[in-house]
Amino acid sequence: MQKITVQTRPIDAQKPGTSGLRKKTHVFMGPHYLENYVQAIFDGIGGVAGKRLVLGGDGRYFNDRAAQVILRMAAAQGAAGVIVGVNALLSTPAASHLIRLRGTDGGLILSASHNPGGPEGDFGLKYNTPNGGPAPENVTDRIFAATQTVSQYTILEAHDLDLTRPGTTALGEMTVEILDPVADYAALMETLFDFDAIRALFASGFTMRFDAMHAVTGPYAHAILEGMLGAAPGTVVNGTPSPDFGGGHPDPNPIWAKDLVDRMMAPDAPDFGAASDGDGDRNMIMGRGVYVGPSDSLALLTAHAHRAPGYARGLKGVARSMPTSGAVDRVAAALGMACYETPTGWKFFGNLLDAGRATLCGEESAGTGSDHVREKDGLWAVLLWLNILADTRASMADLLAGHWRRYGRNYYSRHDYEDVAADRANALYDGLRARLGSLAGQTFGALTVASADEFAYDDPVDGSHSAAQGLRIGFTSGGRVVFRLSGTGTVGATLRVYLEEVETDPARLDRDAQEALADVIAAAEAIAGIKAHTGREAPDVIT
Ligand code: VG1
Ligand code: CO
């Protein structure tokens, strides 16, 4: 086996976004593209000599090839060992867990998450640090800097490793441990939740449908829900990972998981429904006849977490990303616990979790998680819900309605304008930013602006400052609109408009969200001129 050095040149725009580097698959497959970025990661973390890494991905097209390249580069550059899932599969939370469990020097995750896969779809790669979490900004800055100076990389000339079976093998002088991607994760879940109570729930006739969306959670859900917890065979649908996710978007929201929504809205629907995304870190939660929005789910999980053994001693605090609704804030206030507001992206929760300041975290984009790993965790959220249902034996609809009666309801929606020309999206955004200072006191339709600013975050643990994290405008009604540009897209710009209005009148808790938000939607248009700037009459995706 020979080590070879390949000359290369920096490739433009290898800049990690909200969660690693995401590009069109054919871009990632281009000459030196993957190798340059892997080299930049290695350089950005001070080399891999003597280090141990975790490696795995969501099984999308090119996952297998990319894993072999990364293994050969790590071996050539002196890594001591790599722990890799069978067939190079690992869900993002399972990878985070393995990094922590095995005390490795971090890990590489091959995924573009909820973005579609396949030769025409997207691919992605991110580095997670030894705490198991996505690299924070100072690390991604170093990686990006390294992409701009990379001039060569070394790689072993070797045949592909057989990753189809568990076992330990060698690649040059590097040890490669191939393991079942599910086992350690399933064992961790068993320590957090009352599996006996959940088994009893299923044994009593409780029914569920879990849509794995042809993505990585299939094997996890089959093993845990049907295998360990006794859910009826067939509970898990679309449970075999496919390289192009069956041609769909593995994005668990009412648009892309419409099959599940239709099933759950039928008169003979199962009691509980859930879906997860490409890499298994997001979740969608439904009951018979009800959809539980991610911000509400975070609030309810916070209110009921003590029902699960892993959280029986209470929560240290909670954290939510800035655009996530304030529903959880009310629960935190009622329970007398700290509630942190962070920028978008799971990397910002890491310090709070490490410092023991927060136990649960969540994002409006269907991410929920806790201090058990340092990533959001789709199946974990599903299991916490199941534990709560096993303990309360209440219906999802009753739990949700009861929550709103007690705390009020934060009506919430996100409107996405996708693939907008970058200059047009920037014109809207920069123009609005320039006017923020003059908005307070102005009235737009039925609403008056109370505050307007650009969100910036000072990390309370390490003092790091993150500027330019979204434009937020609060109304005197308690409502709010937030504007952000996505950091995970691969074509053009995606404008996200987050809309929220607070309702405490018990007679008005059951409205359609878009109707309840009509004044906020109109004010957002009046303030930002979305239609004129984007040339769109309506959002592409409403969640
Ligand atoms: C989106 C979501 C954000 C999430 C990120 C990664 O980012 O809005 O909440 O953390 O995706 O999730 P953006 O920059 O496009 O808004 V995943 O499951 O795609 O790794
Ligand atoms: Co994801």
Coordinates of C-alpha atoms and ligand atoms in Angstrom, one line a residue:
M1 CA 0.0 0.0 0.0
Q2 CA 1.5 3.2 -1.1
K3 CA 1.1 6.7 0.2
I4 CA 0.8 9.3 -2.6
T5 CA 0.9 13.0 -2.5
V6 CA -1.5 14.8 -4.9
Q7 CA -1.0 18.4 -5.9
T8 CA -4.2 20.5 -5.8
R9 CA -5.4 24.1 -5.7
P10 CA -7.9 25.9 -3.6
I11 CA -11.5 25.5 -4.8
D12 CA -13.8 28.5 -4.5
A13 CA -16.6 28.7 -1.9
Q14 CA -15.9 25.7 0.2
K15 CA -17.5 27.6 3.1
P16 CA -19.3 25.6 5.8
G17 CA -22.8 26.9 6.3
T18 CA -25.4 26.4 9.1
S19 CA -24.4 22.7 9.3
G20 CA -21.2 21.8 7.4
L21 CA -20.5 22.1 3.7
R22 CA -23.4 21.3 1.4
K23 CA -23.2 21.3 -2.4
K24 CA -24.8 19.6 -5.4
T25 CA -23.6 16.0 -5.5
H26 CA -21.9 16.4 -8.8
V27 CA -19.9 19.3 -7.4
F28 CA -18.8 17.2 -4.5
M29 CA -17.9 14.4 -6.9
G30 CA -15.8 16.8 -9.0
P31 CA -11.9 16.5 -9.2
H32 CA -10.3 17.0 -5.8
Y33 CA -13.5 18.6 -4.4
L34 CA -14.0 16.1 -1.5
E35 CA -10.3 15.6 -1.0
N36 CA -9.6 19.3 -0.7
Y37 CA -12.3 19.8 1.9
V38 CA -11.3 16.7 3.9
Q39 CA -7.7 18.0 3.9
A40 CA -9.0 21.4 5.1
I41 CA -10.8 19.7 7.9
F42 CA -7.7 17.8 8.9
D43 CA -5.6 20.9 8.7
G44 CA -8.2 23.0 10.5
I45 CA -8.1 20.6 13.5
G46 CA -4.3 20.5 13.6
G47 CA -3.8 17.2 11.6
V48 CA -5.1 13.7 12.4
A49 CA -1.8 12.0 13.3
G50 CA -2.4 9.7 16.2
K51 CA -6.0 10.7 16.4
R52 CA -9.2 8.6 16.4
L53 CA -12.3 9.6 14.5
V54 CA -15.9 8.4 14.0
L55 CA -17.1 8.2 10.4
G56 CA -20.6 7.6 9.0
G57 CA -23.4 9.2 7.0
D58 CA -27.0 9.1 6.0
G59 CA -26.5 6.7 3.1
R60 CA -27.2 9.1 0.3
Y61 CA -25.6 8.7 -3.1
F62 CA -21.8 9.0 -2.9
N63 CA -21.8 8.2 0.9
D64 CA -20.0 4.9 0.2
R65 CA -17.4 6.4 -2.1
A66 CA -16.7 9.4 0.0
A67 CA -16.2 7.2 3.1
Q68 CA -13.5 5.1 1.3
V69 CA -11.7 8.3 0.3
I70 CA -11.8 9.7 3.9
L71 CA -10.5 6.4 5.3
R72 CA -7.6 6.4 2.8
M73 CA -6.7 10.0 3.6
A74 CA -6.9 9.5 7.3
A75 CA -4.7 6.4 7.0
A76 CA -2.2 8.2 4.9
Q77 CA -2.0 11.0 7.4
G78 CA -1.3 8.9 10.4
A79 CA -4.7 8.6 12.1
A80 CA -4.6 5.9 14.7
G81 CA -8.1 4.6 14.1
V82 CA -11.5 5.2 12.6
I83 CA -14.8 3.9 14.0
V84 CA -17.3 3.5 11.1
G85 CA -20.8 2.2 10.8
V86 CA -21.6 -0.8 8.7
N87 CA -21.9 0.4 5.1
A88 CA -20.7 3.8 6.4
L89 CA -24.1 4.4 7.8
L90 CA -24.6 6.4 11.0
S91 CA -27.4 8.8 11.9
T92 CA -26.2 12.2 13.0
P93 CA -27.2 11.7 16.6
A94 CA -25.7 8.1 16.7
A95 CA -22.4 9.6 15.4
S96 CA -22.5 12.2 18.1
H97 CA -23.1 9.5 20.7
L98 CA -20.2 7.4 19.4
I99 CA -17.8 10.3 19.5
R100 CA -18.7 10.8 23.2
L101 CA -19.0 7.2 24.1
R102 CA -15.6 6.2 22.6
G103 CA -13.9 9.5 23.5
T104 CA -12.7 10.1 20.0
D105 CA -11.1 13.3 18.6
G106 CA -14.3 14.1 16.8
G107 CA -16.0 12.7 13.7
L108 CA -16.9 13.2 10.1
I109 CA -20.6 13.0 9.1
L110 CA -21.6 12.6 5.5
S111 CA -25.0 14.2 5.0
A112 CA -26.9 17.0 3.5
S113 CA -29.7 16.2 6.0
H114 CA -33.1 17.0 4.7
N115 CA -31.9 18.1 1.2
P116 CA -32.7 15.6 -1.5
G117 CA -30.0 13.1 -2.5
G118 CA -29.0 11.3 -5.7
P119 CA -26.7 12.4 -8.6
E120 CA -29.0 15.4 -9.1
G121 CA -29.4 16.1 -5.4
D122 CA -27.2 17.3 -2.7
F123 CA -24.3 16.0 -0.7
G124 CA -22.6 17.3 2.5
L125 CA -19.8 16.8 5.0
K126 CA -19.3 18.2 8.4
Y127 CA -16.9 17.8 11.2
N128 CA -18.0 17.3 14.8
T129 CA -15.7 18.1 17.7
P130 CA -14.8 15.8 20.6
N131 CA -17.8 16.8 22.6
G132 CA -19.9 15.2 19.8
G133 CA -21.3 18.5 18.5
P134 CA -21.1 20.4 15.2
A135 CA -17.9 22.4 15.0
P136 CA -18.4 25.9 16.5
E137 CA -17.7 29.0 14.4
N138 CA -14.0 29.4 15.4
V139 CA -13.3 25.8 14.1
T140 CA -15.3 26.2 10.9
D141 CA -13.5 29.5 10.3
R142 CA -10.2 27.6 10.5
I143 CA -11.5 24.9 8.1
F144 CA -12.6 27.5 5.6
A145 CA -9.3 29.3 5.8
A146 CA -7.5 26.0 5.1
T147 CA -9.7 25.5 2.0
Q148 CA -8.2 28.8 0.7
T149 CA -4.6 27.7 0.9
V150 CA -4.7 23.9 0.4
S151 CA -2.0 22.9 -2.1
Q152 CA -1.7 19.1 -1.7
Y153 CA -3.1 16.1 0.1
T154 CA -1.8 12.7 0.9
I155 CA -3.9 9.5 0.3
L156 CA -3.2 5.8 0.5
E157 CA -3.4 3.8 -2.7
A158 CA -5.5 0.9 -1.6
H159 CA -8.5 -1.2 -2.5
D160 CA -11.8 -0.4 -1.0
L161 CA -12.4 -1.8 2.5
D162 CA -15.3 -4.2 2.9
L163 CA -17.6 -2.2 5.2
T164 CA -20.6 -4.6 4.9
R165 CA -20.0 -6.5 8.1
P166 CA -19.0 -5.6 11.7
G167 CA -15.4 -6.3 12.6
T168 CA -11.9 -4.8 13.0
T169 CA -9.5 -4.5 10.2
A170 CA -6.5 -2.4 9.2
L171 CA -5.8 0.1 6.5
G172 CA -2.1 0.6 6.3
E173 CA -1.2 1.3 9.9
M174 CA -4.6 2.6 10.9
T175 CA -7.2 0.5 12.7
V176 CA -10.7 0.5 11.2
E177 CA -13.5 -0.7 13.5
I178 CA -16.7 -1.4 11.7
L179 CA -19.7 -1.6 13.9
D180 CA -23.5 -1.9 13.9
P181 CA -24.8 1.6 13.6
V182 CA -27.8 1.0 15.8
A183 CA -26.6 -1.0 18.9
D184 CA -24.9 1.7 21.0
Y185 CA -27.6 4.3 20.2
A186 CA -30.4 1.9 21.1
A187 CA -28.6 1.1 24.4
L188 CA -28.4 4.9 25.2
M189 CA -32.2 5.3 24.5
E190 CA -32.9 2.5 27.0
T191 CA -31.1 4.4 29.7
L192 CA -33.3 7.5 29.1
F193 CA -36.8 6.1 28.7
D194 CA -39.1 3.7 30.4
F195 CA -39.1 1.0 27.8
D196 CA -41.3 -1.2 30.0
A197 CA -44.0 1.5 30.1
I198 CA -43.8 2.0 26.4
R199 CA -44.0 -1.7 25.7
A200 CA -47.1 -1.8 27.9
L201 CA -48.6 1.1 25.9
F202 CA -48.1 -0.8 22.6
A203 CA -49.4 -4.0 24.2
S204 CA -52.6 -2.2 25.2
G205 CA -53.4 -1.7 21.5
F206 CA -51.8 1.8 21.0
T207 CA -51.0 2.3 17.3
M208 CA -48.3 4.3 15.6
R209 CA -46.9 5.0 12.2
F210 CA -43.2 6.1 11.8
D211 CA -42.2 7.3 8.4
A212 CA -38.4 7.0 7.9
M213 CA -38.7 8.7 4.5
H214 CA -36.3 6.1 2.9
A215 CA -33.5 7.6 5.0
V216 CA -31.2 6.6 7.8
T217 CA -33.6 6.2 10.7
G218 CA -35.2 3.2 9.1
P219 CA -32.9 0.6 10.7
Y220 CA -33.0 2.5 14.0
A221 CA -36.8 2.7 14.1
H222 CA -37.2 -1.0 13.0
A223 CA -34.9 -2.1 15.8
I224 CA -36.1 0.1 18.6
L225 CA -39.8 0.6 17.9
E226 CA -40.7 -2.8 16.4
G227 CA -37.9 -4.9 17.8
M228 CA -37.4 -3.6 21.4
L229 CA -40.7 -1.9 22.1
G230 CA -43.1 -4.3 20.5
A231 CA -44.8 -1.9 18.1
A232 CA -46.7 -3.9 15.4
P233 CA -44.7 -4.9 12.4
G234 CA -45.5 -2.4 9.7
T235 CA -45.4 0.5 12.2
V236 CA -42.2 1.7 10.4
V237 CA -42.8 2.7 6.8
N238 CA -40.2 3.6 4.1
G239 CA -37.7 2.0 6.5
T240 CA -35.0 1.0 4.0
P241 CA -32.4 3.7 3.4
S242 CA -32.1 4.4 -0.3
P243 CA -29.4 6.6 -2.0
D244 CA -31.9 9.0 -3.4
F245 CA -34.5 8.7 -0.5
G246 CA -37.0 7.1 -2.9
G247 CA -36.8 10.2 -5.1
G248 CA -38.3 12.4 -2.3
H249 CA -37.2 15.2 0.0
P250 CA -36.4 13.5 3.4
D251 CA -37.7 16.6 5.2
P252 CA -40.2 15.8 7.9
N253 CA -42.8 18.6 7.5
P254 CA -46.4 18.7 6.4
I255 CA -45.3 19.4 2.8
W256 CA -42.8 16.6 2.2
A257 CA -44.3 14.1 4.7
K258 CA -47.8 14.6 3.2
D259 CA -48.5 10.8 3.1
L260 CA -48.1 10.7 6.9
V261 CA -50.2 13.8 7.4
D262 CA -53.0 12.3 5.2
R263 CA -52.9 9.0 7.1
M264 CA -53.0 10.8 10.5
M265 CA -55.9 13.0 9.5
A266 CA -58.0 10.0 8.4
P267 CA -60.8 8.8 10.8
D268 CA -59.1 5.5 11.4
A269 CA -55.6 7.1 11.9
P270 CA -53.1 5.5 14.3
D271 CA -52.8 7.1 17.8
F272 CA -49.4 8.6 17.1
G273 CA -47.4 9.5 14.0
A274 CA -43.8 10.6 13.4
A275 CA -41.3 11.1 10.7
S276 CA -37.6 11.9 10.6
D277 CA -35.2 13.4 8.1
G278 CA -32.3 12.2 5.9
D279 CA -29.7 12.0 8.7
G280 CA -32.1 11.3 11.6
D281 CA -31.8 14.4 13.6
R282 CA -35.2 16.0 12.9
N283 CA -38.6 14.9 13.8
M284 CA -42.2 15.6 12.9
I285 CA -44.8 14.7 15.6
M286 CA -48.5 14.1 15.0
G287 CA -51.5 12.6 16.8
R288 CA -54.8 11.4 15.4
G289 CA -56.2 14.5 13.7
V290 CA -53.5 16.8 15.0
Y291 CA -50.1 18.2 13.9
V292 CA -47.8 19.3 16.7
G293 CA -45.6 22.1 15.4
P294 CA -41.9 21.9 16.3
S295 CA -42.0 24.9 18.6
D296 CA -45.1 23.5 20.4
S297 CA -43.5 20.1 20.6
L298 CA -40.5 21.6 22.4
A299 CA -42.8 23.4 24.8
L300 CA -44.8 20.2 25.6
L301 CA -41.7 18.1 25.9
T302 CA -40.3 20.6 28.4
A303 CA -43.5 20.6 30.4
H304 CA -43.6 16.7 30.5
A305 CA -40.0 15.6 30.4
H306 CA -39.9 14.6 34.0
R307 CA -42.2 11.7 33.1
A308 CA -39.2 9.9 31.5
P309 CA -36.6 8.4 33.9
G310 CA -33.7 10.2 32.2
Y311 CA -35.2 13.6 33.1
A312 CA -37.1 12.7 36.3
R313 CA -34.9 15.0 38.3
G314 CA -36.0 18.0 36.3
L315 CA -34.3 20.1 33.7
K316 CA -31.4 22.4 34.2
G317 CA -32.7 24.8 31.7
V318 CA -33.9 25.0 28.1
A319 CA -32.6 26.7 24.9
R320 CA -34.3 27.5 21.6
S321 CA -33.0 29.1 18.4
M322 CA -34.1 32.7 18.0
P323 CA -36.6 32.1 15.2
T324 CA -38.3 29.3 17.3
S325 CA -41.5 30.5 18.9
G326 CA -41.7 31.6 22.5
A327 CA -44.0 28.8 23.5
V328 CA -41.2 27.1 25.5
D329 CA -40.4 30.4 27.2
R330 CA -43.7 30.3 29.0
V331 CA -43.2 26.8 30.3
A332 CA -39.6 27.7 31.4
A333 CA -41.0 30.7 33.3
A334 CA -43.7 28.6 34.9
L335 CA -41.2 26.0 36.0
G336 CA -38.7 28.7 37.1
M337 CA -35.9 27.6 34.8
A338 CA -33.5 29.4 32.6
C339 CA -34.4 29.8 28.9
Y340 CA -31.7 30.7 26.4
E341 CA -32.1 32.2 22.9
T342 CA -29.4 31.2 20.5
P343 CA -28.7 31.7 16.7
T344 CA -30.0 29.1 14.3
G345 CA -27.9 25.9 14.1
W346 CA -27.2 23.2 16.7
K347 CA -23.6 24.3 17.1
F348 CA -24.8 27.1 19.3
F349 CA -26.3 24.8 21.9
G350 CA -23.1 22.9 22.6
N351 CA -21.6 25.2 25.2
L352 CA -24.9 25.4 27.1
L353 CA -25.2 21.7 27.2
D354 CA -21.6 21.1 28.1
A355 CA -21.8 23.7 30.9
G356 CA -25.0 22.1 32.3
R357 CA -27.0 25.2 31.8
A358 CA -29.6 23.6 29.5
T359 CA -31.0 20.1 29.3
L360 CA -33.4 20.4 26.4
C361 CA -32.9 22.4 23.2
G362 CA -35.0 22.9 20.1
E363 CA -35.5 24.6 16.8
E364 CA -38.5 25.6 14.8
S365 CA -37.1 23.5 11.9
A366 CA -38.2 20.2 13.6
G367 CA -35.0 19.7 15.7
T368 CA -35.3 18.7 19.3
G369 CA -32.7 17.2 21.6
S370 CA -31.1 17.0 25.0
D371 CA -27.8 16.7 26.7
H372 CA -27.6 12.9 25.9
V373 CA -25.8 13.8 22.7
R374 CA -24.7 17.1 21.1
E375 CA -26.9 17.0 18.1
K376 CA -30.6 17.2 17.6
D377 CA -32.2 13.7 17.7
G378 CA -35.3 12.7 15.8
L379 CA -35.9 9.3 17.3
W380 CA -35.1 10.5 20.8
A381 CA -37.9 13.1 20.5
V382 CA -40.3 10.3 19.3
L383 CA -39.3 8.1 22.3
L384 CA -39.8 11.0 24.7
W385 CA -43.2 11.6 23.3
L386 CA -44.0 7.8 23.6
N387 CA -42.8 7.8 27.2
I388 CA -45.1 10.8 27.9
L389 CA -48.0 9.1 26.2
A390 CA -47.3 5.9 28.1
D391 CA -47.3 7.8 31.4
T392 CA -50.4 10.0 30.8
R393 CA -52.4 7.7 28.6
A394 CA -53.9 10.9 27.1
S395 CA -54.5 11.5 23.5
M396 CA -52.2 13.8 21.6
A397 CA -55.1 16.1 20.8
D398 CA -56.0 16.4 24.5
L399 CA -52.4 17.0 25.6
L400 CA -52.0 19.8 23.0
A401 CA -55.3 21.5 23.8
G402 CA -54.6 21.3 27.5
H403 CA -51.2 22.9 27.0
W404 CA -52.7 25.8 25.0
R405 CA -55.4 26.4 27.6
R406 CA -52.8 26.6 30.4
Y407 CA -50.1 28.5 28.6
G408 CA -51.8 30.2 25.7
R409 CA -50.9 29.4 22.1
N410 CA -48.1 30.9 20.0
Y411 CA -49.5 30.6 16.5
Y412 CA -46.5 30.0 14.3
S413 CA -45.5 29.5 10.6
R414 CA -42.5 29.7 8.4
H415 CA -42.7 30.9 4.8
D416 CA -39.8 29.9 2.6
Y417 CA -38.9 31.6 -0.7
E418 CA -36.5 29.2 -2.4
D419 CA -33.9 29.6 -5.1
V420 CA -34.3 33.4 -5.2
A421 CA -31.5 35.2 -7.2
A422 CA -28.9 36.0 -4.6
D423 CA -28.8 39.7 -5.5
R424 CA -32.5 40.1 -5.1
A425 CA -32.6 38.3 -1.7
N426 CA -29.6 40.4 -0.5
A427 CA -31.3 43.6 -1.7
L428 CA -34.4 42.8 0.4
Y429 CA -32.3 41.8 3.4
D430 CA -29.8 44.6 3.3
G431 CA -32.5 47.2 2.6
L432 CA -34.5 46.0 5.6
R433 CA -31.5 45.9 7.8
A434 CA -30.8 49.6 6.9
R435 CA -34.3 50.6 7.9
L436 CA -34.5 48.6 11.2
G437 CA -33.6 51.7 13.3
S438 CA -36.6 53.6 12.0
L439 CA -39.3 51.0 12.3
A440 CA -40.2 51.2 16.0
G441 CA -43.5 53.0 16.5
Q442 CA -44.6 52.6 12.9
T443 CA -47.9 50.9 12.1
F444 CA -48.3 48.4 9.3
G445 CA -52.0 47.4 8.9
A446 CA -53.3 46.3 12.2
L447 CA -49.9 46.0 13.9
T448 CA -47.5 48.5 15.4
V449 CA -43.8 47.8 15.6
A450 CA -42.5 47.7 19.2
S451 CA -38.9 46.7 18.5
A452 CA -36.6 45.9 15.5
D453 CA -33.0 44.7 15.6
E454 CA -30.5 42.4 14.0
F455 CA -29.9 39.4 16.3
A456 CA -26.4 38.9 17.6
Y457 CA -25.4 36.4 20.2
D458 CA -22.9 36.5 23.1
D459 CA -22.3 33.0 24.2
P460 CA -22.7 33.1 28.0
V461 CA -20.2 30.3 28.5
D462 CA -17.2 31.2 26.4
G463 CA -18.0 34.8 25.6
S464 CA -17.8 34.4 21.8
H465 CA -19.8 36.8 19.7
S466 CA -21.8 35.8 16.7
A467 CA -23.1 38.8 14.7
A468 CA -25.7 39.0 11.9
Q469 CA -28.0 36.2 12.9
G470 CA -31.3 37.4 11.5
L471 CA -33.6 40.4 11.5
R472 CA -36.3 40.4 14.1
I473 CA -39.3 42.8 14.4
G474 CA -41.6 42.6 17.4
F475 CA -45.1 44.0 17.5
T476 CA -47.0 45.5 20.4
S477 CA -49.5 42.7 20.1
G478 CA -46.8 40.2 21.2
G479 CA -46.4 39.0 17.6
R480 CA -43.2 38.9 15.7
V481 CA -41.7 38.4 12.3
V482 CA -38.1 37.3 11.7
F483 CA -36.2 37.4 8.4
R484 CA -33.2 35.1 7.7
L485 CA -31.3 33.8 4.7
S486 CA -30.8 30.1 4.8
G487 CA -27.3 28.6 5.3
T488 CA -28.0 25.1 4.0
G489 CA -29.2 25.6 0.5
T490 CA -27.2 24.8 -2.6
V491 CA -28.9 26.9 -5.3
G492 CA -29.6 30.6 -5.2
A493 CA -30.7 32.1 -1.9
T494 CA -33.6 30.9 0.4
L495 CA -35.4 33.6 2.3
R496 CA -37.0 32.4 5.5
V497 CA -39.8 34.5 7.0
Y498 CA -40.8 33.3 10.5
L499 CA -44.2 34.5 11.7
E500 CA -45.6 34.3 15.2
E501 CA -48.6 35.7 17.1
V502 CA -49.6 35.0 20.7
E503 CA -53.2 34.1 21.6
T504 CA -54.4 33.7 25.2
D505 CA -58.2 34.0 24.6
P506 CA -59.5 30.4 25.3
A507 CA -62.2 30.9 22.6
R508 CA -59.5 31.5 19.9
L509 CA -57.1 28.6 20.4
D510 CA -58.4 26.5 17.6
R511 CA -57.9 28.6 14.6
D512 CA -56.1 27.9 11.4
A513 CA -52.5 29.1 11.8
Q514 CA -52.3 31.1 8.5
E515 CA -55.6 32.8 9.4
A516 CA -54.5 33.6 12.9
L517 CA -51.3 35.0 11.5
A518 CA -52.9 37.1 8.7
D519 CA -52.0 40.4 10.3
V520 CA -48.4 39.4 10.9
I521 CA -48.1 38.1 7.3
A522 CA -49.5 41.3 5.9
A523 CA -47.2 43.4 8.1
A524 CA -44.2 41.4 7.0
E525 CA -45.1 42.1 3.4
A526 CA -45.6 45.8 4.0
I527 CA -42.3 46.1 5.9
A528 CA -40.1 44.1 3.6
G529 CA -41.7 44.2 0.2
I530 CA -41.3 40.5 -0.3
K531 CA -43.3 40.1 -3.5
A532 CA -41.6 43.0 -5.2
H533 CA -38.1 41.9 -4.2
T534 CA -38.5 38.2 -4.9
G535 CA -40.9 38.5 -7.8
R536 CA -43.0 35.7 -6.1
E537 CA -46.7 35.9 -5.4
A538 CA -46.5 33.4 -2.6
P539 CA -44.0 31.4 -0.6
D540 CA -42.7 28.1 -2.1
V541 CA -43.0 26.2 1.1
I542 CA -45.2 27.0 4.1
T543 CA -44.6 25.0 7.3
Ligands
VG1_1 C1 -31.7 24.8 8.6 C2 -32.6 25.1 9.8 C3 -31.8 25.1 11.1 C4 -31.1 23.7 11.2 C5 -30.2 23.5 10.0 C6 -29.5 22.2 10.0 O1 -30.8 25.9 8.5 O2 -33.3 26.3 9.6 O3 -32.7 25.2 12.2 O4 -30.3 23.8 12.3 O5 -31.0 23.6 8.8 O6 -30.4 21.1 10.2 P1 -31.0 27.1 7.5 O7 -29.7 27.9 7.6 O8 -31.2 26.5 6.1 O9 -32.1 27.9 8.0 V1 -30.2 19.7 9.3 O10 -31.3 18.5 10.0 O11 -30.5 20.3 7.7 O12 -28.6 19.3 9.6
CO2 CO -30.9 16.7 9.6

